[in-house]
Amino acid sequence: MNPESLSGPAAGATPSPDATHSSSEGAAIKSVKLRHPIRNVFAVIIVLLAVAFVYDAALRPAFNWPQVAKYVFDRRISEAAFNTLQLTVYSMVIAVLLGILLAVMRLSPNPVFKSLSWFYLWVFRGTPVYVQLTFWGLLSVIYPVIDFGLPFVDPFISLPTGDALNVFQLAIIGLALNEAAYIAEIVRAGILSVDRGQDEAATALGMSWFQSMARVIIPQSMRVIIPPVGNEVISMLKTTSLVTAVPYSFDLFTRSRDISAEAFTPIPLFLVASIWYLAFTSILMIGQYFLEKRFARGIGAAQPEKKVTVATGLVTVVGSPSDDASEPPRDPRGDGTR
Amino acid sequence: MNDTPMVEADRVSKSFGSNQVLRSISLTVKRGEVMCLVGPSGSGKSTFLRCINHLESVDAGRLRVDGALVGYRERGDKLHELKPQEAALQRRDIGMVFQRFNLFPHMTALENIIEAPLRVKRMSRAKAIERATDLLAQVGLDDKAASYPAHLSGGQQQRVAIARALAMDPKLMLFDEPTSALDPELVGEVLDVMKQLAKEGMTMIVVTHEMGFAREVADSLVFMDGGVVVESGVPREVLANPQHGRTQSFLSKVL
């Protein structure tokens, strides 16, 4: 208990002072804001510790910062970083598409699809990704001639002969098929989170099961799906370091390790790799923020009305364009309801 | 004029597991008729409504809408289940309004209304928007086309839901307690839209607790309890002079 919090008569739970009141009502409250002294003390301590750590790290020879600076934009490193990014993006795109398909299959009324999806999940979630990547690397050993390799490959991905697939493509396939199993469960959870009444309303309008899924259920489930999928993307970025099992050795981590073995300076090169991973993660987090905003449409207070533009299709047909375009978006609370 | 009844239930029964919710329901709704289904909760009125557009399937008896068996095809003396596409085809002529509105929250009011005409009827976008705009005006919400459901009051949402159902040009409208989830002062605006619809000759089956609406608008009133039709007749007479004990005790509580 601190003295400040007791001193002000109305400190704490007061309506915000900018709430508008007409003069006939009571005077607006100008209260002393609640103070948080302990919080501030902690913040100062943490900042001091951080400064001390950074200061120490800057001078510590083991980190070898000149070496870090030398390698961070090294051609080999930036190329490896680009490879890692490609591995992440390609495998995630495939994984998300396949994952949605698997989730929809799992929830479909069709028992064949259901079992197929369940079986896929059982296999790909039940074995380590490192082992799976090793298997993909051995594909041409196991099936030297047959193009359609493993028995559980989804029909949408067709494999040419083992020769035609280089280790980069094998790495993507390995990462994607493993990840799809996890994405499928995320998508399934998202779909199940949508109120049953939504499907009923769509059905009652004569929409097919597929239309209801594609237009009504999945768009709504996106709001639930995106945060964990964002998590998976970031996780995938780092899982790409396992592609050495294929063996693919031009990703960021493997490349850094190889260079460090040459230069006998492991620590600075791992710092270099970390800097790149962090940079990519930061960019991905920004992307996730915007995606989440996009799929929060119609929920919460943000963006109460769709803007009347040509793109939204509201201008061209409803009356003449000038009628609608000239009209500012209406106040959603203008009629006093809700 | 076509005198096939719009809805004809002949000894319809339905169970969920061991719980029989409909017991041999027989009733007829004529074209242009407004029927109110009343009764205590759990009496099977909502289930009956949901059977009419095949959201639930019936276990026994025959249920016909506009002469066609709901959810089945009769070949000889055997019933064949309809394909999902065929069932969807039956449903699109039957509009349904839900207690909880069930508007699509990620679409604006206008997008909610044009969705089914675009996807199911393959109507052109321009025509669908034109029709939706008319419908919004009809339910008194022409200024809310671009609003998302979350920014509409309950009454406004329900009126959009009615417009959405009407956009498919249904021959029959089902209302499942359309005003039960509304604040009392918003009930009137929804009932007004429904009255207007009744006046225009729409065939309607309304599950409701609004006895005033039943008395004023409905052509017939059916009282259900325990999965059976206890009493039915002209609303004014049933409400003023219920014959059956269960009807009397129910009405004494809600009137």
Coordinates of C-alpha atoms in Angstrom, one line a residue:
Chain A
M1 CA 0.0 0.0 0.0
N2 CA 1.5 3.3 -0.9
P3 CA 0.6 6.7 0.4
E4 CA -0.3 8.3 -3.0
S5 CA -3.1 5.9 -3.7
L6 CA -4.9 6.9 -0.5
S7 CA -4.4 10.6 -0.7
G8 CA -6.6 11.5 -3.7
P9 CA -10.3 11.3 -2.8
A10 CA -11.3 10.0 -6.2
A11 CA -8.1 8.4 -7.4
G12 CA -8.4 5.3 -9.4
A13 CA -11.7 4.2 -10.7
T14 CA -13.0 7.4 -12.1
P15 CA -14.6 7.9 -15.5
S16 CA -12.2 9.4 -18.0
P17 CA -12.1 13.2 -17.6
D18 CA -12.7 13.8 -21.3
A19 CA -16.2 12.3 -21.1
T20 CA -18.4 15.1 -22.3
H21 CA -21.1 16.5 -20.2
S22 CA -23.4 19.3 -20.9
S23 CA -23.3 22.2 -18.5
S24 CA -26.5 21.3 -16.8
E25 CA -24.9 18.1 -15.6
G26 CA -22.3 17.8 -12.9
A27 CA -18.8 19.2 -13.4
A28 CA -16.4 17.0 -15.3
I29 CA -14.1 15.1 -12.9
K30 CA -10.5 16.2 -13.0
S31 CA -8.9 13.5 -10.8
V32 CA -5.4 12.8 -9.8
K33 CA -4.3 9.8 -11.9
L34 CA -3.5 6.6 -10.0
R35 CA 0.3 6.3 -9.7
H36 CA 2.3 3.1 -10.0
P37 CA 5.6 3.7 -8.0
I38 CA 6.6 0.1 -7.7
R39 CA 6.1 -0.4 -11.4
N40 CA 8.4 2.5 -12.2
V41 CA 11.1 1.2 -9.8
F42 CA 11.1 -2.2 -11.5
A43 CA 11.3 -0.6 -14.9
V44 CA 14.4 1.4 -13.8
I45 CA 16.0 -1.7 -12.4
I46 CA 15.4 -3.7 -15.6
V47 CA 16.7 -0.9 -17.8
L48 CA 19.8 -0.6 -15.7
L49 CA 20.4 -4.4 -15.9
A50 CA 19.9 -4.3 -19.7
V51 CA 22.3 -1.4 -20.1
A52 CA 24.9 -3.3 -18.0
F53 CA 24.4 -6.4 -20.1
V54 CA 24.7 -4.6 -23.4
Y55 CA 27.8 -2.7 -22.2
D56 CA 29.4 -5.9 -21.0
A57 CA 28.5 -7.8 -24.2
A58 CA 29.9 -5.0 -26.4
L59 CA 33.3 -5.4 -24.8
R60 CA 33.4 -9.1 -24.3
P61 CA 36.0 -10.6 -26.7
A62 CA 34.1 -13.9 -27.2
F63 CA 31.3 -12.2 -29.1
N64 CA 33.9 -10.8 -31.5
W65 CA 31.7 -8.0 -32.8
P66 CA 34.1 -7.0 -35.6
Q67 CA 33.7 -10.6 -36.9
V68 CA 29.9 -10.3 -36.6
A69 CA 30.0 -7.1 -38.6
K70 CA 32.2 -8.7 -41.2
Y71 CA 29.8 -11.6 -41.8
V72 CA 26.4 -10.2 -41.2
F73 CA 26.1 -9.0 -44.8
D74 CA 28.5 -11.6 -46.2
R75 CA 27.2 -12.8 -49.6
R76 CA 27.1 -16.4 -48.5
I77 CA 25.1 -15.5 -45.3
S78 CA 22.6 -13.3 -47.1
E79 CA 22.1 -15.9 -49.7
A80 CA 21.6 -18.6 -47.0
A81 CA 19.1 -16.3 -45.3
F82 CA 17.2 -15.9 -48.5
N83 CA 17.2 -19.7 -48.9
T84 CA 15.8 -20.1 -45.4
L85 CA 13.1 -17.5 -46.1
Q86 CA 12.2 -19.4 -49.3
L87 CA 12.1 -22.7 -47.4
T88 CA 9.8 -21.1 -44.9
V89 CA 7.4 -19.4 -47.3
Y90 CA 7.1 -22.3 -49.8
S91 CA 6.6 -25.0 -47.1
M92 CA 4.1 -22.8 -45.2
V93 CA 2.1 -22.0 -48.2
I94 CA 1.8 -25.7 -49.1
A95 CA 1.2 -26.6 -45.5
V96 CA -1.6 -24.1 -45.0
L97 CA -3.4 -25.2 -48.2
L98 CA -3.0 -28.9 -47.4
G99 CA -3.9 -28.2 -43.7
I100 CA -7.1 -26.5 -44.6
L101 CA -7.9 -29.4 -47.0
L102 CA -7.2 -32.0 -44.3
A103 CA -9.2 -30.1 -41.7
V104 CA -12.2 -29.8 -44.0
M105 CA -11.9 -33.5 -44.9
R106 CA -11.8 -34.4 -41.2
L107 CA -15.0 -32.5 -40.6
S108 CA -16.8 -33.5 -43.7
P109 CA -19.7 -35.8 -43.6
N110 CA -17.8 -38.2 -45.8
P111 CA -16.4 -41.1 -43.7
V112 CA -13.7 -41.9 -46.4
F113 CA -12.3 -38.4 -46.2
K114 CA -12.5 -38.4 -42.5
S115 CA -10.4 -41.6 -42.1
L116 CA -7.9 -40.5 -44.7
S117 CA -7.4 -37.2 -42.9
W118 CA -7.1 -38.9 -39.5
F119 CA -4.6 -41.3 -40.9
Y120 CA -2.5 -38.6 -42.4
L121 CA -2.4 -36.8 -39.1
W122 CA -1.5 -40.0 -37.2
V123 CA 1.5 -40.6 -39.4
F124 CA 2.9 -37.1 -39.9
R125 CA 2.3 -35.8 -36.4
G126 CA 3.4 -39.1 -34.8
T127 CA 7.0 -39.1 -36.2
P128 CA 9.7 -36.4 -35.6
V129 CA 10.2 -33.9 -38.4
Y130 CA 13.9 -34.7 -38.4
V131 CA 13.2 -38.4 -39.1
Q132 CA 10.7 -37.4 -41.9
L133 CA 13.3 -35.1 -43.5
T134 CA 15.9 -37.9 -43.4
F135 CA 13.3 -40.2 -45.1
W136 CA 12.7 -37.6 -47.8
G137 CA 16.4 -37.4 -48.4
L138 CA 16.5 -41.1 -48.9
L139 CA 13.5 -41.1 -51.3
S140 CA 15.6 -41.8 -54.3
V141 CA 17.3 -44.7 -52.5
I142 CA 14.0 -46.2 -51.4
Y143 CA 12.1 -45.5 -54.6
P144 CA 14.7 -45.1 -57.4
V145 CA 12.2 -45.3 -60.2
I146 CA 8.7 -44.9 -59.0
D147 CA 7.5 -41.3 -59.0
F148 CA 4.8 -41.4 -56.4
G149 CA 6.8 -42.1 -53.4
L150 CA 5.4 -42.5 -49.9
P151 CA 2.1 -44.2 -49.5
F152 CA 0.5 -41.3 -47.6
V153 CA 1.2 -38.5 -50.1
D154 CA -1.8 -36.4 -50.7
P155 CA -3.0 -36.7 -54.3
F156 CA -2.7 -33.0 -54.9
I157 CA 1.1 -33.2 -54.7
S158 CA 2.6 -35.2 -57.6
L159 CA 6.1 -36.3 -57.5
P160 CA 8.2 -36.7 -60.6
T161 CA 11.1 -39.1 -60.6
G162 CA 13.7 -39.0 -57.8
D163 CA 16.2 -37.4 -60.1
A164 CA 13.9 -34.5 -60.9
L165 CA 13.7 -33.5 -57.2
N166 CA 16.7 -31.7 -55.8
V167 CA 17.4 -31.6 -52.1
F168 CA 15.8 -28.1 -51.8
Q169 CA 12.5 -29.4 -53.2
L170 CA 12.7 -32.5 -51.0
A171 CA 13.3 -30.2 -48.0
I172 CA 10.2 -28.2 -48.8
I173 CA 8.1 -31.3 -49.3
G174 CA 9.4 -32.7 -46.0
L175 CA 8.7 -29.5 -44.0
A176 CA 5.4 -28.9 -45.7
L177 CA 3.9 -32.3 -45.3
N178 CA 4.8 -32.4 -41.6
E179 CA 3.6 -28.9 -40.9
A180 CA 0.3 -29.6 -42.7
A181 CA -0.7 -32.0 -40.0
Y182 CA -0.3 -29.3 -37.4
I183 CA -2.0 -26.7 -39.4
A184 CA -4.9 -29.1 -40.0
E185 CA -5.5 -29.3 -36.3
I186 CA -5.3 -25.5 -35.9
V187 CA -7.8 -25.1 -38.7
R188 CA -10.1 -27.7 -37.3
A189 CA -10.1 -25.9 -33.9
G190 CA -10.9 -22.7 -35.8
I191 CA -13.8 -24.2 -37.7
L192 CA -15.2 -25.8 -34.5
S193 CA -15.1 -22.4 -32.8
V194 CA -17.7 -21.0 -35.2
D195 CA -21.2 -21.0 -33.9
R196 CA -23.3 -23.8 -35.3
G197 CA -26.1 -21.3 -36.1
Q198 CA -23.9 -19.9 -38.9
D199 CA -23.9 -23.2 -40.7
E200 CA -27.6 -23.6 -40.1
A201 CA -28.3 -20.2 -41.5
A202 CA -26.2 -20.9 -44.6
T203 CA -27.9 -24.3 -45.0
A204 CA -31.3 -22.8 -44.6
L205 CA -30.5 -20.3 -47.4
G206 CA -29.9 -23.3 -49.7
M207 CA -26.1 -23.1 -49.6
S208 CA -24.2 -26.4 -50.0
W209 CA -22.0 -27.8 -47.4
F210 CA -19.0 -26.6 -49.4
Q211 CA -20.3 -23.1 -49.9
S212 CA -21.1 -22.8 -46.3
M213 CA -17.5 -23.8 -45.4
A214 CA -15.9 -21.6 -48.0
R215 CA -18.0 -18.5 -47.6
V216 CA -19.3 -18.6 -44.1
I217 CA -17.4 -20.9 -41.7
I218 CA -13.8 -20.6 -42.8
P219 CA -13.6 -16.8 -43.1
Q220 CA -14.9 -16.6 -39.6
S221 CA -12.6 -19.2 -38.3
M222 CA -9.6 -17.3 -39.7
R223 CA -9.7 -14.9 -36.7
V224 CA -9.1 -17.9 -34.4
I225 CA -6.7 -19.6 -36.9
I226 CA -4.3 -16.8 -37.7
P227 CA -2.5 -16.3 -34.3
P228 CA -1.5 -19.9 -33.9
V229 CA -0.6 -20.1 -37.6
G230 CA 1.6 -17.0 -37.2
N231 CA 3.2 -18.9 -34.4
E232 CA 3.7 -21.9 -36.7
V233 CA 5.3 -19.7 -39.4
I234 CA 7.8 -18.3 -36.9
S235 CA 8.4 -21.8 -35.7
M236 CA 8.9 -23.0 -39.2
L237 CA 11.5 -20.3 -39.9
K238 CA 13.6 -22.0 -37.2
T239 CA 12.6 -25.6 -38.0
T240 CA 14.2 -25.0 -41.5
S241 CA 17.6 -25.4 -39.7
L242 CA 16.8 -29.1 -39.6
V243 CA 16.9 -29.5 -43.4
T244 CA 20.5 -30.5 -42.9
A245 CA 18.9 -34.0 -42.4
V246 CA 17.9 -34.2 -46.0
P247 CA 20.8 -33.1 -46.4
Y248 CA 20.3 -29.5 -47.6
S249 CA 23.2 -27.3 -46.4
F250 CA 22.5 -23.9 -47.8
D251 CA 20.0 -22.7 -45.2
L252 CA 21.0 -19.9 -42.7
F253 CA 21.9 -22.1 -39.8
T254 CA 23.8 -24.8 -41.6
R255 CA 25.7 -22.3 -43.7
S256 CA 26.7 -20.2 -40.6
R257 CA 27.9 -23.4 -38.9
D258 CA 29.9 -24.4 -41.9
I259 CA 31.5 -21.0 -42.3
S260 CA 32.2 -20.9 -38.6
A261 CA 34.0 -24.3 -38.9
E262 CA 36.2 -22.8 -41.6
A263 CA 36.9 -19.6 -39.7
F264 CA 37.1 -21.2 -36.2
T265 CA 34.8 -18.5 -34.9
P266 CA 31.5 -20.2 -33.9
I267 CA 30.1 -17.6 -31.6
P268 CA 30.1 -14.5 -33.9
L269 CA 28.6 -16.6 -36.7
F270 CA 25.8 -17.8 -34.6
L271 CA 25.1 -14.2 -33.6
V272 CA 25.0 -13.4 -37.3
A273 CA 22.4 -16.2 -37.8
S274 CA 20.4 -15.0 -34.8
I275 CA 20.3 -11.5 -36.1
W276 CA 18.9 -12.7 -39.4
Y277 CA 16.4 -15.0 -37.7
L278 CA 15.2 -12.1 -35.5
A279 CA 14.9 -9.8 -38.4
F280 CA 12.7 -12.2 -40.3
T281 CA 10.6 -13.0 -37.3
S282 CA 10.0 -9.3 -36.7
I283 CA 8.8 -8.9 -40.3
L284 CA 6.6 -11.9 -39.9
M285 CA 5.1 -10.4 -36.8
I286 CA 4.2 -7.2 -38.6
G287 CA 2.5 -9.3 -41.3
Q288 CA 0.6 -11.2 -38.7
Y289 CA -0.7 -8.0 -37.2
F290 CA -2.2 -6.8 -40.4
L291 CA -3.7 -10.2 -41.2
E292 CA -5.4 -10.3 -37.8
K293 CA -6.8 -6.8 -38.4
R294 CA -8.1 -7.9 -41.8
F295 CA -10.0 -10.9 -40.4
A296 CA -11.4 -9.1 -37.4
R297 CA -13.9 -7.5 -39.8
G298 CA -17.3 -7.1 -38.2
I299 CA -15.9 -7.8 -34.7
G300 CA -15.2 -5.3 -32.1
A301 CA -15.2 -1.6 -32.5
A302 CA -12.7 -1.1 -35.3
Q303 CA -14.0 -0.2 -38.8
P304 CA -17.7 0.0 -38.0
E305 CA -18.7 0.3 -41.6
K306 CA -17.3 -0.8 -44.9
K307 CA -16.0 2.2 -46.7
V308 CA -18.0 3.0 -49.7
T309 CA -15.6 2.6 -52.6
V310 CA -15.6 1.1 -56.0
A311 CA -13.6 -1.8 -54.7
T312 CA -16.2 -2.8 -52.2
G313 CA -18.8 -2.9 -55.0
L314 CA -21.1 -0.6 -53.1
V315 CA -20.7 2.4 -55.3
T316 CA -21.2 1.2 -58.8
V317 CA -24.6 -0.2 -58.6
V318 CA -26.4 1.4 -55.6
G319 CA -27.6 4.6 -57.2
S320 CA -25.2 6.7 -59.1
P321 CA -21.6 6.8 -58.0
S322 CA -21.8 10.4 -57.0
D323 CA -24.7 9.8 -54.6
D324 CA -22.8 7.3 -52.5
A325 CA -19.2 8.4 -52.9
S326 CA -19.9 11.9 -51.7
E327 CA -21.5 10.7 -48.6
P328 CA -19.2 10.3 -45.6
P329 CA -19.4 7.1 -43.6
R330 CA -22.3 7.3 -41.2
D331 CA -22.0 7.3 -37.5
P332 CA -22.8 3.8 -36.4
R333 CA -24.3 5.1 -33.2
G334 CA -26.1 7.8 -35.0
D335 CA -29.5 6.3 -34.3
G336 CA -28.8 5.9 -30.6
T337 CA -29.0 2.1 -30.7
R338 CA -26.3 -0.1 -29.3
Chain B
M1 CA -55.4 -21.0 -58.0
N2 CA -53.2 -23.8 -56.8
D3 CA -54.8 -25.3 -53.8
T4 CA -52.1 -27.7 -52.8
P5 CA -51.4 -27.0 -49.1
M6 CA -48.1 -25.2 -48.5
V7 CA -47.3 -27.5 -45.6
E8 CA -48.9 -30.8 -44.9
A9 CA -47.8 -32.8 -41.9
D10 CA -49.3 -36.3 -41.6
R11 CA -48.5 -38.0 -38.3
V12 CA -45.0 -36.7 -38.2
S13 CA -42.8 -38.1 -35.4
K14 CA -39.2 -37.3 -34.5
S15 CA -36.9 -38.6 -31.7
F16 CA -33.5 -37.5 -30.5
G17 CA -32.1 -40.7 -29.2
S18 CA -34.7 -42.1 -26.7
N19 CA -36.3 -38.6 -26.4
Q20 CA -39.4 -38.4 -28.6
V21 CA -39.9 -34.7 -29.3
L22 CA -42.6 -34.9 -31.9
R23 CA -45.5 -37.4 -31.6
S24 CA -47.6 -37.9 -34.6
I25 CA -48.1 -34.3 -35.6
S26 CA -50.7 -33.7 -38.2
L27 CA -51.5 -30.2 -39.5
T28 CA -52.0 -28.2 -42.7
V29 CA -50.9 -24.8 -43.6
K30 CA -52.6 -23.3 -46.6
R31 CA -51.1 -21.0 -49.1
G32 CA -51.0 -17.4 -47.8
E33 CA -51.9 -18.6 -44.3
V34 CA -50.1 -17.3 -41.2
M35 CA -49.8 -20.0 -38.5
C36 CA -48.5 -19.4 -35.1
L37 CA -47.1 -22.2 -33.1
V38 CA -47.2 -21.7 -29.4
G39 CA -46.4 -23.8 -26.4
P40 CA -44.0 -24.2 -23.5
S41 CA -40.3 -24.7 -24.3
G42 CA -39.4 -28.2 -25.1
S43 CA -42.8 -28.8 -26.6
G44 CA -41.3 -29.6 -30.0
K45 CA -42.4 -26.5 -31.9
S46 CA -38.9 -25.4 -32.9
T47 CA -38.0 -29.0 -33.9
F48 CA -41.1 -29.2 -36.1
L49 CA -40.1 -25.9 -37.8
R50 CA -36.7 -27.3 -38.4
C51 CA -38.1 -30.4 -39.9
I52 CA -40.0 -28.4 -42.5
N53 CA -36.8 -27.2 -44.1
H54 CA -35.0 -30.4 -43.4
L55 CA -32.5 -29.1 -40.8
E56 CA -33.8 -32.1 -39.0
S57 CA -35.2 -35.2 -40.6
V58 CA -38.4 -36.8 -39.5
D59 CA -38.5 -40.4 -38.3
A60 CA -42.1 -41.3 -39.1
G61 CA -45.0 -39.9 -41.0
R62 CA -45.0 -37.8 -44.1
L63 CA -44.1 -34.1 -44.3
R64 CA -44.8 -32.3 -47.5
V65 CA -44.0 -28.7 -48.6
D66 CA -45.9 -27.5 -51.6
G67 CA -46.8 -31.1 -52.4
A68 CA -43.2 -32.4 -52.3
L69 CA -42.0 -34.7 -49.6
V70 CA -39.3 -33.0 -47.5
G71 CA -35.9 -34.7 -47.7
Y72 CA -37.1 -37.8 -49.5
R73 CA -38.3 -39.1 -52.8
E74 CA -41.1 -41.5 -53.0
R75 CA -40.6 -44.4 -55.4
G76 CA -43.2 -47.0 -55.3
D77 CA -43.7 -47.6 -51.6
K78 CA -40.0 -46.9 -50.7
L79 CA -38.5 -43.6 -49.6
H80 CA -35.2 -42.6 -51.0
E81 CA -33.0 -40.0 -49.2
L82 CA -32.4 -36.9 -51.3
K83 CA -28.9 -36.0 -52.4
P84 CA -27.5 -33.0 -50.5
Q85 CA -27.9 -30.9 -53.6
E86 CA -31.6 -31.8 -54.0
A87 CA -32.2 -31.1 -50.3
A88 CA -30.5 -27.7 -50.8
L89 CA -32.8 -27.1 -53.8
Q90 CA -35.8 -27.6 -51.6
R91 CA -34.5 -25.3 -48.9
R92 CA -33.9 -22.4 -51.0
D93 CA -37.6 -21.9 -51.5
I94 CA -38.1 -21.8 -47.7
G95 CA -36.9 -18.8 -45.8
M96 CA -35.9 -19.2 -42.2
V97 CA -35.4 -16.6 -39.4
F98 CA -33.7 -17.7 -36.3
Q99 CA -34.0 -16.6 -32.7
R100 CA -30.3 -15.6 -32.5
F101 CA -30.5 -13.9 -36.0
N102 CA -27.4 -15.9 -37.2
L103 CA -26.3 -13.1 -39.5
F104 CA -22.8 -13.6 -41.0
P105 CA -20.7 -11.3 -38.8
H106 CA -17.9 -10.9 -41.3
M107 CA -20.2 -9.5 -43.9
T108 CA -22.1 -6.2 -44.0
A109 CA -25.8 -6.1 -44.0
L110 CA -25.9 -5.9 -47.8
E111 CA -23.3 -8.6 -48.2
N112 CA -25.4 -10.9 -45.9
I113 CA -28.4 -10.4 -48.1
I114 CA -26.7 -10.8 -51.5
E115 CA -24.7 -13.9 -50.5
A116 CA -27.2 -16.6 -51.2
P117 CA -28.7 -15.0 -54.3
L118 CA -25.2 -14.7 -55.7
R119 CA -23.9 -18.2 -54.8
V120 CA -27.1 -20.3 -54.8
K121 CA -29.2 -18.6 -57.4
R122 CA -26.2 -17.4 -59.4
M123 CA -27.9 -14.0 -59.8
S124 CA -25.8 -11.2 -61.2
R125 CA -24.1 -9.0 -58.7
A126 CA -25.9 -5.9 -59.9
K127 CA -29.3 -7.5 -59.8
A128 CA -28.6 -8.9 -56.3
I129 CA -27.5 -5.6 -54.9
E130 CA -30.6 -3.9 -56.5
R131 CA -32.9 -6.4 -54.9
A132 CA -31.1 -6.3 -51.5
T133 CA -31.4 -2.5 -51.5
D134 CA -35.1 -2.8 -52.1
L135 CA -35.4 -5.4 -49.3
L136 CA -33.4 -3.2 -46.9
A137 CA -35.8 -0.3 -47.6
Q138 CA -38.7 -2.7 -47.1
V139 CA -37.5 -3.5 -43.6
G140 CA -36.6 0.1 -42.9
L141 CA -32.8 -0.2 -43.0
D142 CA -31.8 1.4 -46.2
D143 CA -29.2 3.4 -44.4
K144 CA -27.5 0.4 -42.9
A145 CA -26.4 -1.4 -46.0
A146 CA -22.7 -1.0 -45.2
S147 CA -23.0 -1.8 -41.5
Y148 CA -21.6 -5.0 -40.0
P149 CA -24.1 -6.9 -37.8
A150 CA -22.1 -6.1 -34.6
H151 CA -22.9 -2.5 -35.1
L152 CA -26.7 -3.0 -35.4
S153 CA -29.2 -3.4 -32.6
G154 CA -30.9 -6.7 -32.1
G155 CA -34.0 -5.5 -33.8
Q156 CA -32.0 -4.2 -36.8
Q157 CA -30.1 -7.5 -37.0
Q158 CA -33.3 -9.5 -37.1
R159 CA -34.8 -7.2 -39.8
V160 CA -31.6 -7.8 -41.9
A161 CA -32.0 -11.5 -41.2
I162 CA -35.6 -11.3 -42.5
A163 CA -34.4 -9.4 -45.6
R164 CA -31.7 -12.0 -46.1
A165 CA -34.4 -14.8 -46.1
L166 CA -36.6 -12.8 -48.4
A167 CA -33.8 -12.3 -50.9
M168 CA -34.3 -15.9 -52.0
D169 CA -37.9 -15.2 -52.9
P170 CA -39.2 -18.0 -50.7
K171 CA -42.7 -19.3 -51.0
L172 CA -42.8 -20.1 -47.2
M173 CA -41.2 -18.3 -44.3
L174 CA -40.4 -20.0 -41.0
F175 CA -39.8 -17.9 -37.9
D176 CA -38.2 -19.5 -34.9
E177 CA -39.0 -17.3 -32.0
P178 CA -37.8 -14.2 -33.9
T179 CA -38.3 -11.8 -31.0
S180 CA -37.3 -13.9 -28.1
A181 CA -33.7 -12.7 -28.0
L182 CA -34.7 -9.0 -28.3
D183 CA -34.9 -6.2 -25.8
P184 CA -38.6 -5.5 -25.2
E185 CA -38.6 -2.1 -26.9
L186 CA -37.1 -3.7 -30.1
V187 CA -39.8 -6.4 -30.4
G188 CA -42.3 -4.1 -32.1
E189 CA -40.1 -3.1 -35.1
V190 CA -39.5 -6.8 -36.0
L191 CA -43.2 -7.7 -35.6
D192 CA -44.1 -4.8 -37.8
V193 CA -42.0 -6.2 -40.6
M194 CA -43.6 -9.6 -40.1
K195 CA -47.1 -8.1 -40.1
Q196 CA -46.3 -6.3 -43.4
L197 CA -45.1 -9.6 -44.8
A198 CA -48.3 -11.3 -43.7
K199 CA -50.4 -8.6 -45.3
E200 CA -48.6 -9.1 -48.6
G201 CA -49.8 -12.7 -48.6
M202 CA -46.6 -14.6 -47.5
T203 CA -47.2 -18.0 -46.1
M204 CA -45.7 -18.0 -42.6
I205 CA -45.2 -20.4 -39.7
V206 CA -44.2 -18.5 -36.6
V207 CA -43.0 -20.0 -33.4
T208 CA -43.6 -17.3 -30.9
H209 CA -44.6 -16.2 -27.4
E210 CA -46.1 -13.0 -28.7
M211 CA -49.8 -13.7 -28.2
G212 CA -50.8 -10.2 -29.3
F213 CA -49.1 -10.9 -32.7
A214 CA -50.9 -14.3 -32.9
R215 CA -54.2 -12.8 -32.2
E216 CA -53.8 -9.9 -34.6
V217 CA -52.0 -11.4 -37.5
A218 CA -52.3 -15.2 -37.5
D219 CA -55.0 -17.1 -39.3
S220 CA -54.5 -20.1 -37.2
L221 CA -53.0 -20.9 -33.9
V222 CA -51.6 -24.3 -32.9
F223 CA -50.8 -25.1 -29.3
M224 CA -48.2 -27.8 -28.8
D225 CA -47.1 -29.5 -25.6
G226 CA -45.0 -32.6 -25.0
G227 CA -44.6 -33.1 -28.8
V228 CA -48.3 -33.3 -29.6
V229 CA -50.7 -30.8 -31.0
V230 CA -53.0 -30.1 -28.0
E231 CA -55.3 -27.6 -29.6
S232 CA -55.6 -25.6 -32.7
G233 CA -58.0 -23.2 -34.3
V234 CA -58.7 -19.5 -35.0
P235 CA -56.3 -17.5 -32.7
R236 CA -59.0 -15.3 -31.2
E237 CA -61.1 -18.3 -30.2
V238 CA -58.3 -20.4 -28.9
L239 CA -56.9 -17.5 -26.9
A240 CA -60.2 -16.4 -25.5
N241 CA -61.7 -19.7 -24.9
P242 CA -59.1 -22.5 -24.6
Q243 CA -60.7 -25.9 -24.5
H244 CA -57.9 -28.0 -23.1
G245 CA -56.5 -27.8 -19.6
R246 CA -52.9 -27.6 -20.7
T247 CA -53.7 -24.7 -23.0
Q248 CA -55.6 -22.9 -20.3
S249 CA -52.7 -23.2 -17.8
F250 CA -50.1 -22.2 -20.4
L251 CA -52.1 -19.2 -21.6
S252 CA -52.8 -18.1 -18.0
K253 CA -49.1 -17.8 -17.6
V254 CA -48.2 -15.9 -20.7
L255 CA -51.2 -13.6 -21.3

